[in-house]
Structures are given as C-alpha cells and as structure tokens.
Amino acid sequence: MNDINDGRVHKIVEWAKEEGSASILLDVFDVTPGEPIQVMELSKEHKALYVASDHRVKQVDLVMCNRRYDNCLRCVHDPYCGWDKDSNVCKPYSPG
C-alpha cells in the first residue's frame, strides 16, 4: 500500500554533491492512520507541516530534535538539529 494513502509521511533529507545527490530516510510519521492524506502544506513561519485527511488536520513540527534523536549520527542528519557534545543532547540548530 502506498504510504500517503495510509496516512504516513516520510521525512527525507537530500544532499547535493558534485557527483550527484544522496538522500536518507530520517523518519516516518503515522499522521492520519488508515486515512489517505488529501493535502499537505508547509509553514515556514510555524516550522510545521500541516497534513489533512477527509476527517482531520494534524500539525507535524519540523524541529523535533530532543524528542526524536538520542544519538549524534541521527541528530546531525536532520537539517534542523545539531548535537551538543557537552550535554550529549540533540538540540535545534541555530547558526552563529
């Protein structure tokens, strides 16, 4: 069964490289279990993905660093996160 028809959203990161591109599956979210996803909308302002089926609307936060990743490797693959080596915790990335 196609995941979008089963209510799942895949979080994939893609990197551009000289020899092409590479991607990795970071996570799978069961957003509207058993219900086909009808619409998805990304909000930069709220840093969230809004997902709607025929019967519900769900918000998926894009920044979930400390709630989803408990090791450095998984953490640093997410473009919204960075690993704090002093506290051994995945935290939201902020440039500077």
mmCIF file of C-alpha atoms in Angstrom:
data_model
loop_
_atom_site.group_PDB
_atom_site.id
_atom_site.type_symbol
_atom_site.label_atom_id
_atom_site.label_comp_id
_atom_site.label_asym_id
_atom_site.label_seq_id
_atom_site.Cartn_x
_atom_site.Cartn_y
_atom_site.Cartn_z
ATOM 1 C CA MET A 1 0.000 0.000 0.000
ATOM 2 C CA ASN A 2 1.234 3.487 -0.799
ATOM 3 C CA ASP A 3 2.171 5.242 2.474
ATOM 4 C CA ILE A 4 0.423 8.511 1.591
ATOM 5 C CA ASN A 5 -2.798 6.510 1.157
ATOM 6 C CA ASP A 6 -2.264 5.006 4.611
ATOM 7 C CA GLY A 7 -1.652 8.315 6.403
ATOM 8 C CA ARG A 8 2.131 8.175 6.714
ATOM 9 C CA VAL A 9 4.599 10.954 5.938
ATOM 10 C CA HIS A 10 8.281 10.248 5.270
ATOM 11 C CA LYS A 11 10.918 12.781 6.337
ATOM 12 C CA ILE A 12 13.748 12.555 3.794
ATOM 13 C CA VAL A 13 16.878 14.685 3.562
ATOM 14 C CA GLU A 14 18.655 15.125 0.229
ATOM 15 C CA TRP A 15 22.175 16.491 -0.243
ATOM 16 C CA ALA A 16 23.578 17.856 -3.496
ATOM 17 C CA LYS A 17 27.085 16.609 -4.231
ATOM 18 C CA GLU A 18 29.496 17.064 -7.130
ATOM 19 C CA GLU A 19 28.833 13.532 -8.332
ATOM 20 C CA GLY A 20 25.054 13.780 -7.977
ATOM 21 C CA SER A 21 22.849 13.678 -4.930
ATOM 22 C CA ALA A 22 22.335 11.486 -1.891
ATOM 23 C CA SER A 23 19.326 11.050 0.338
ATOM 24 C CA ILE A 24 18.452 9.401 3.615
ATOM 25 C CA LEU A 25 15.145 8.489 5.259
ATOM 26 C CA LEU A 26 15.132 10.184 8.669
ATOM 27 C CA ASP A 27 11.728 9.281 9.999
ATOM 28 C CA VAL A 28 8.225 8.033 9.221
ATOM 29 C CA PHE A 29 5.253 9.718 10.885
ATOM 30 C CA ASP A 30 1.898 7.952 11.190
ATOM 31 C CA VAL A 31 -0.088 11.187 10.861
ATOM 32 C CA THR A 32 -3.577 10.073 9.815
ATOM 33 C CA PRO A 33 -3.552 6.300 10.463
ATOM 34 C CA GLY A 34 -5.637 4.389 7.956
ATOM 35 C CA GLU A 35 -6.858 7.553 6.228
ATOM 36 C CA PRO A 36 -5.482 8.794 2.890
ATOM 37 C CA ILE A 37 -3.698 12.140 3.041
ATOM 38 C CA GLN A 38 -5.529 14.677 0.898
ATOM 39 C CA VAL A 39 -3.420 17.825 1.376
ATOM 40 C CA MET A 40 -0.049 18.797 2.855
ATOM 41 C CA GLU A 41 1.117 22.370 3.441
ATOM 42 C CA LEU A 42 4.499 23.521 4.757
ATOM 43 C CA SER A 43 4.577 26.593 7.022
ATOM 44 C CA LYS A 44 7.987 28.255 7.291
ATOM 45 C CA GLU A 45 6.555 30.720 9.810
ATOM 46 C CA HIS A 46 5.465 27.973 12.228
ATOM 47 C CA LYS A 47 8.192 25.470 11.210
ATOM 48 C CA ALA A 48 5.494 22.856 10.740
ATOM 49 C CA LEU A 49 3.915 20.580 8.158
ATOM 50 C CA TYR A 50 0.111 20.548 8.133
ATOM 51 C CA VAL A 51 -1.445 17.309 6.922
ATOM 52 C CA ALA A 52 -5.144 16.815 6.198
ATOM 53 C CA SER A 53 -7.264 13.762 5.529
ATOM 54 C CA ASP A 54 -11.004 13.826 4.936
ATOM 55 C CA HIS A 55 -11.638 13.756 8.704
ATOM 56 C CA ARG A 56 -8.739 15.500 10.448
ATOM 57 C CA VAL A 57 -5.930 18.046 10.220
ATOM 58 C CA LYS A 58 -2.637 17.389 12.009
ATOM 59 C CA GLN A 59 0.395 19.568 12.641
ATOM 60 C CA VAL A 60 3.826 17.920 12.461
ATOM 61 C CA ASP A 61 6.610 20.027 13.935
ATOM 62 C CA LEU A 62 9.682 20.179 11.701
ATOM 63 C CA VAL A 63 12.017 20.737 14.658
ATOM 64 C CA MET A 64 11.828 17.702 16.968
ATOM 65 C CA CYS A 65 15.462 17.299 17.870
ATOM 66 C CA ASN A 66 15.397 16.231 21.512
ATOM 67 C CA ARG A 67 12.108 14.303 21.115
ATOM 68 C CA ARG A 68 13.238 12.122 18.181
ATOM 69 C CA TYR A 69 17.006 11.643 18.245
ATOM 70 C CA ASP A 70 19.034 10.167 21.066
ATOM 71 C CA ASN A 71 22.355 9.778 19.256
ATOM 72 C CA CYS A 72 24.709 12.079 17.385
ATOM 73 C CA LEU A 73 24.545 10.366 13.980
ATOM 74 C CA ARG A 74 20.755 10.507 13.645
ATOM 75 C CA CYS A 75 20.701 14.032 15.076
ATOM 76 C CA VAL A 76 23.174 15.600 12.654
ATOM 77 C CA HIS A 77 21.416 14.142 9.611
ATOM 78 C CA ASP A 78 18.402 16.339 10.392
ATOM 79 C CA PRO A 79 18.973 19.838 8.945
ATOM 80 C CA TYR A 80 17.030 21.403 11.838
ATOM 81 C CA CYS A 81 19.201 19.811 14.547
ATOM 82 C CA GLY A 82 22.712 19.778 15.937
ATOM 83 C CA TRP A 83 24.447 17.638 18.549
ATOM 84 C CA ASP A 84 25.543 19.341 21.785
ATOM 85 C CA LYS A 85 28.642 17.365 22.729
ATOM 86 C CA ASP A 86 28.838 18.965 26.188
ATOM 87 C CA SER A 87 25.426 17.676 27.267
ATOM 88 C CA ASN A 88 25.128 14.739 24.789
ATOM 89 C CA VAL A 89 21.736 16.002 23.626
ATOM 90 C CA CYS A 90 20.264 16.752 20.219
ATOM 91 C CA LYS A 91 19.168 20.404 20.079
ATOM 92 C CA PRO A 92 17.621 22.721 17.495
ATOM 93 C CA TYR A 93 20.322 24.086 15.186
ATOM 94 C CA SER A 94 20.865 27.825 15.223
ATOM 95 C CA PRO A 95 23.577 29.332 13.013
ATOM 96 C CA GLY A 96 26.110 31.578 14.643
#
